[in-house]
């Protein structure tokens, strides 16, 4: 049973009378990426069911500064015990989190592959200006555009300036590696980074009119020499530190601000 949940922080107004951001949902696909942030914000695991009984999805929550902070991790596959990465789980937890928590803002944080031809380096942290899918090829007029699902993200010029983040387009698909078909679509999407969740989170959040900020840190160079899986695993922990520092700065920045100030 999914029910709306509220914690106790009072909504205040900024000087110009707009309501400040109060509830934030941070969607993170991997436990390794999520746990340092759970500690940083001193969140506790939720033992009430805001999600349907039996699902592996995990909510950590607490009050940080003036914000109700929720970290949502889709948990581990019930059969295989690995993180529930990819677009299906990302869509489901985004939908369920919005229904249960009514966030003012979603942050989708995670790692990504980067294209050195577009200036990406391992350890770079990007804010995605646009998202699209690269593995939903439907060569029928208009369905082709539906499959790609390209959309601009919520505009955050002050956040980008203040945090000195790199900005680039994000392309999403359900594979870590890159087939020649994927490569063609990613290039057509104009992407600098590729992940496995972003465009799915964007689709659901757009349906329900919740703004999303995408923060993605580069673990591997897709157009480089090293095998992707090897490079990803080698850099995951170190790059997660950079990712979590950026997310932490984003949360500090949004505290006491209204959406129009981002
Ligand atoms: N996350 C980290 N590296 C990635 C890659 N190369 N493709 C998709 N998602 C990723």
Coordinates of C-alpha atoms and ligand atoms in Angstrom, one line a residue:
X1 CA 0.0 0.0 0.0
X2 CA 1.5 3.4 -1.0
X3 CA 0.5 6.3 1.1
X4 CA 1.6 9.9 1.3
X5 CA 4.2 10.5 4.0
X6 CA 5.2 13.8 5.5
X7 CA 7.8 14.7 8.1
X8 CA 8.1 17.8 10.2
X9 CA 9.8 20.8 8.6
X10 CA 7.8 23.9 8.1
X11 CA 7.5 25.3 4.7
X12 CA 8.8 28.9 4.7
X13 CA 8.9 31.6 2.1
X14 CA 11.9 33.3 0.6
X15 CA 12.1 37.1 0.8
X16 CA 10.1 37.4 -2.4
X17 CA 7.3 35.4 -1.0
X18 CA 7.9 32.1 -2.8
X19 CA 7.8 28.8 -0.9
X20 CA 11.2 27.3 -0.3
X21 CA 12.0 23.8 -1.4
X22 CA 11.0 21.5 1.4
X23 CA 11.1 17.9 0.3
X24 CA 13.9 16.4 -1.8
X25 CA 14.1 12.9 -3.2
X26 CA 17.5 11.7 -4.3
X27 CA 17.3 8.7 -6.6
X28 CA 20.5 6.6 -6.7
X29 CA 20.8 3.2 -8.4
X30 CA 23.8 1.8 -6.6
X31 CA 24.4 1.1 -2.9
X32 CA 28.0 2.1 -3.2
X33 CA 26.9 5.5 -4.4
X34 CA 24.1 6.0 -1.9
X35 CA 25.6 5.0 1.4
X36 CA 28.2 7.8 1.8
X37 CA 25.4 10.3 1.3
X38 CA 23.2 8.5 3.8
X39 CA 26.0 9.0 6.3
X40 CA 26.7 12.6 5.3
X41 CA 23.0 13.6 5.8
X42 CA 22.7 11.3 8.8
X43 CA 19.6 9.6 7.4
X44 CA 18.0 6.6 8.8
X45 CA 16.4 3.7 7.0
X46 CA 12.7 3.7 6.8
X47 CA 11.0 0.7 8.4
X48 CA 7.5 1.8 7.6
X49 CA 6.2 0.8 4.2
X50 CA 6.0 3.8 2.0
X51 CA 6.5 1.4 -0.8
X52 CA 4.4 -1.8 -1.5
X53 CA 5.2 -4.7 0.8
X54 CA 7.8 -7.1 -0.6
X55 CA 9.7 -4.7 -3.0
X56 CA 13.4 -4.3 -2.4
X57 CA 13.3 -0.5 -2.7
X58 CA 14.9 1.3 0.2
X59 CA 14.2 4.8 1.6
X60 CA 16.6 6.6 3.8
X61 CA 15.2 9.8 5.3
X62 CA 15.8 12.6 7.7
X63 CA 15.9 16.3 8.2
X64 CA 19.1 18.0 6.9
X65 CA 19.3 21.8 7.5
X66 CA 15.8 23.0 6.4
X67 CA 15.1 20.1 4.1
X68 CA 13.3 16.7 4.3
X69 CA 15.9 14.6 2.5
X70 CA 15.0 11.2 1.1
X71 CA 17.5 8.9 -0.6
X72 CA 15.8 6.2 -2.6
X73 CA 17.9 3.2 -3.7
X74 CA 16.0 0.5 -5.7
X75 CA 17.8 -2.1 -3.6
X76 CA 19.0 -5.5 -4.8
X77 CA 17.5 -8.0 -7.2
X78 CA 15.6 -10.4 -5.0
X79 CA 17.0 -13.4 -6.9
X80 CA 20.6 -12.4 -7.8
X81 CA 21.5 -10.0 -5.1
X82 CA 22.9 -7.2 -7.3
X83 CA 21.8 -3.6 -7.4
X84 CA 18.6 -2.9 -9.4
X85 CA 20.2 -0.7 -12.0
X86 CA 18.6 0.4 -15.2
X87 CA 15.4 2.1 -16.5
X88 CA 12.7 -0.3 -15.2
X89 CA 13.6 0.0 -11.5
X90 CA 14.4 3.7 -12.0
X91 CA 10.9 4.4 -13.4
X92 CA 9.2 2.4 -10.7
X93 CA 10.9 4.0 -7.8
X94 CA 10.5 7.5 -9.3
X95 CA 6.8 6.9 -9.6
X96 CA 6.4 5.4 -6.2
X97 CA 8.5 8.1 -4.5
X98 CA 6.5 10.9 -6.1
X99 CA 3.3 9.3 -5.1
X100 CA 4.4 8.7 -1.5
X101 CA 6.6 11.7 -0.7
X102 CA 5.3 14.5 -3.0
X103 CA 8.8 16.0 -3.5
X104 CA 9.4 19.5 -4.6
X105 CA 12.5 18.4 -6.4
X106 CA 14.2 15.2 -7.4
X107 CA 17.9 14.8 -7.8
X108 CA 19.0 11.8 -9.9
X109 CA 22.6 11.1 -8.9
X110 CA 24.9 8.4 -10.4
X111 CA 27.8 7.4 -12.4
X112 CA 28.1 7.6 -16.2
X113 CA 30.4 6.8 -19.1
X114 CA 31.9 9.9 -20.8
X115 CA 33.1 10.7 -24.3
X116 CA 36.6 12.1 -24.4
X117 CA 35.8 13.4 -27.9
X118 CA 33.3 15.7 -26.1
X119 CA 35.8 16.7 -23.3
X120 CA 34.8 14.2 -20.6
X121 CA 37.5 12.9 -18.2
X122 CA 37.2 10.3 -15.5
X123 CA 36.2 12.0 -12.2
X124 CA 34.3 14.9 -14.0
X125 CA 30.9 15.7 -12.5
X126 CA 28.2 16.8 -15.0
X127 CA 24.9 18.4 -14.7
X128 CA 22.7 17.1 -17.6
X129 CA 21.1 19.8 -19.7
X130 CA 19.1 17.3 -21.8
X131 CA 18.3 13.7 -21.6
X132 CA 17.3 11.1 -24.3
X133 CA 17.2 7.3 -24.8
X134 CA 19.6 5.6 -27.2
X135 CA 18.2 2.0 -27.2
X136 CA 14.6 2.6 -28.2
X137 CA 14.8 2.5 -32.0
X138 CA 11.4 2.6 -33.6
X139 CA 11.8 3.5 -37.3
X140 CA 8.2 4.7 -37.9
X141 CA 7.5 8.4 -38.2
X142 CA 6.8 10.1 -34.9
X143 CA 7.3 6.8 -33.0
X144 CA 11.0 7.3 -33.7
X145 CA 10.9 10.6 -31.7
X146 CA 8.8 9.0 -29.0
X147 CA 11.4 6.2 -28.6
X148 CA 14.2 8.8 -28.3
X149 CA 12.2 10.7 -25.7
X150 CA 14.5 13.8 -25.8
X151 CA 13.7 16.5 -23.3
X152 CA 15.5 19.4 -21.8
X153 CA 16.0 19.3 -18.0
X154 CA 14.9 21.8 -15.4
X155 CA 16.9 25.0 -15.9
X156 CA 19.4 25.7 -13.0
X157 CA 21.7 28.5 -14.2
X158 CA 22.6 29.7 -10.7
X159 CA 23.4 26.2 -9.5
X160 CA 25.7 25.5 -12.4
X161 CA 27.5 28.8 -11.9
X162 CA 27.8 28.5 -8.2
X163 CA 29.1 24.9 -8.2
X164 CA 31.2 25.2 -11.3
X165 CA 29.7 22.0 -12.8
X166 CA 30.3 20.8 -16.3
X167 CA 27.1 20.7 -18.4
X168 CA 26.4 18.2 -21.1
X169 CA 23.7 16.1 -22.7
X170 CA 22.9 12.7 -21.2
X171 CA 21.9 9.6 -23.2
X172 CA 20.3 6.6 -21.4
X173 CA 20.1 2.9 -22.2
X174 CA 19.8 -0.4 -20.4
X175 CA 23.3 -1.6 -21.3
X176 CA 26.7 -0.7 -19.8
X177 CA 28.5 -1.4 -23.0
X178 CA 27.8 0.3 -26.3
X179 CA 26.8 -1.5 -29.5
X180 CA 27.4 0.1 -32.8
X181 CA 23.6 0.9 -33.0
X182 CA 23.8 2.6 -29.6
X183 CA 26.8 4.6 -30.6
X184 CA 25.0 6.0 -33.6
X185 CA 22.0 7.0 -31.5
X186 CA 24.2 8.5 -28.7
X187 CA 26.0 10.6 -31.2
X188 CA 22.7 11.7 -32.8
X189 CA 21.5 12.6 -29.3
X190 CA 24.6 14.9 -29.0
X191 CA 25.5 13.3 -25.7
X192 CA 28.6 13.8 -23.7
X193 CA 27.7 11.2 -21.1
X194 CA 25.7 7.9 -21.0
X195 CA 24.0 6.3 -18.1
X196 CA 21.3 3.7 -17.4
X197 CA 18.6 5.6 -15.6
X198 CA 18.4 9.4 -16.4
X199 CA 15.9 9.6 -19.2
X200 CA 13.6 7.1 -17.4
X201 CA 13.6 9.3 -14.3
X202 CA 12.9 12.3 -16.5
X203 CA 10.0 10.7 -18.2
X204 CA 8.2 9.8 -15.0
X205 CA 9.0 13.0 -13.3
X206 CA 7.7 15.0 -16.3
X207 CA 4.5 13.0 -16.3
X208 CA 3.9 14.1 -12.7
X209 CA 5.3 17.6 -13.1
X210 CA 8.2 17.3 -10.7
X211 CA 11.5 19.0 -11.6
X212 CA 14.7 16.9 -11.7
X213 CA 18.4 17.8 -11.5
X214 CA 20.7 15.2 -12.9
X215 CA 24.2 14.9 -11.4
X216 CA 26.4 12.3 -13.1
X217 CA 30.1 11.5 -12.4
X218 CA 32.2 9.9 -15.1
X219 CA 33.7 6.5 -14.2
X220 CA 34.8 5.4 -17.6
X221 CA 35.7 6.7 -21.0
X222 CA 33.4 5.2 -23.6
X223 CA 35.5 6.2 -26.6
X224 CA 38.8 5.2 -24.9
X225 CA 41.0 2.1 -25.0
X226 CA 40.0 0.4 -21.7
X227 CA 37.2 -2.2 -21.5
X228 CA 34.2 -0.4 -20.0
X229 CA 33.3 -2.9 -17.2
X230 CA 36.9 -3.0 -16.0
X231 CA 37.4 0.7 -16.0
X232 CA 34.0 1.3 -14.4
X233 CA 34.7 -1.1 -11.5
X234 CA 38.2 0.2 -11.1
X235 CA 37.0 3.8 -10.7
X236 CA 33.6 3.3 -9.0
X237 CA 34.7 4.0 -5.4
X238 CA 37.0 7.0 -6.1
X239 CA 34.5 8.7 -8.5
X240 CA 31.7 8.1 -6.0
X241 CA 33.5 10.4 -3.6
X242 CA 33.4 13.2 -6.3
X243 CA 29.7 12.4 -7.1
X244 CA 28.7 12.5 -3.4
X245 CA 30.6 15.8 -2.8
X246 CA 28.8 17.4 -5.7
X247 CA 25.4 16.1 -4.5
X248 CA 26.1 17.4 -1.1
X249 CA 26.9 20.8 -2.5
X250 CA 23.7 20.8 -4.6
X251 CA 21.7 20.0 -1.4
X252 CA 23.5 22.8 0.5
X253 CA 22.7 25.2 -2.4
X254 CA 19.0 24.5 -2.7
X255 CA 18.5 24.8 1.1
X256 CA 16.2 27.8 1.8
X257 CA 15.7 28.6 -1.9
X258 CA 12.7 28.4 -4.1
X259 CA 12.7 26.5 -7.4
X260 CA 13.1 29.7 -9.4
X261 CA 16.3 30.6 -7.7
X262 CA 18.1 27.4 -8.9
Ligands
LIG1 N1 27.5 4.1 -15.7 C1 28.9 4.2 -15.5 N2 29.5 4.0 -16.7 C2 28.5 3.8 -17.6 C3 28.5 3.5 -19.0 N3 29.6 3.3 -19.7 N4 27.3 3.3 -19.6 C4 26.2 3.4 -18.9 N5 26.1 3.6 -17.6 C5 27.3 3.9 -17.0

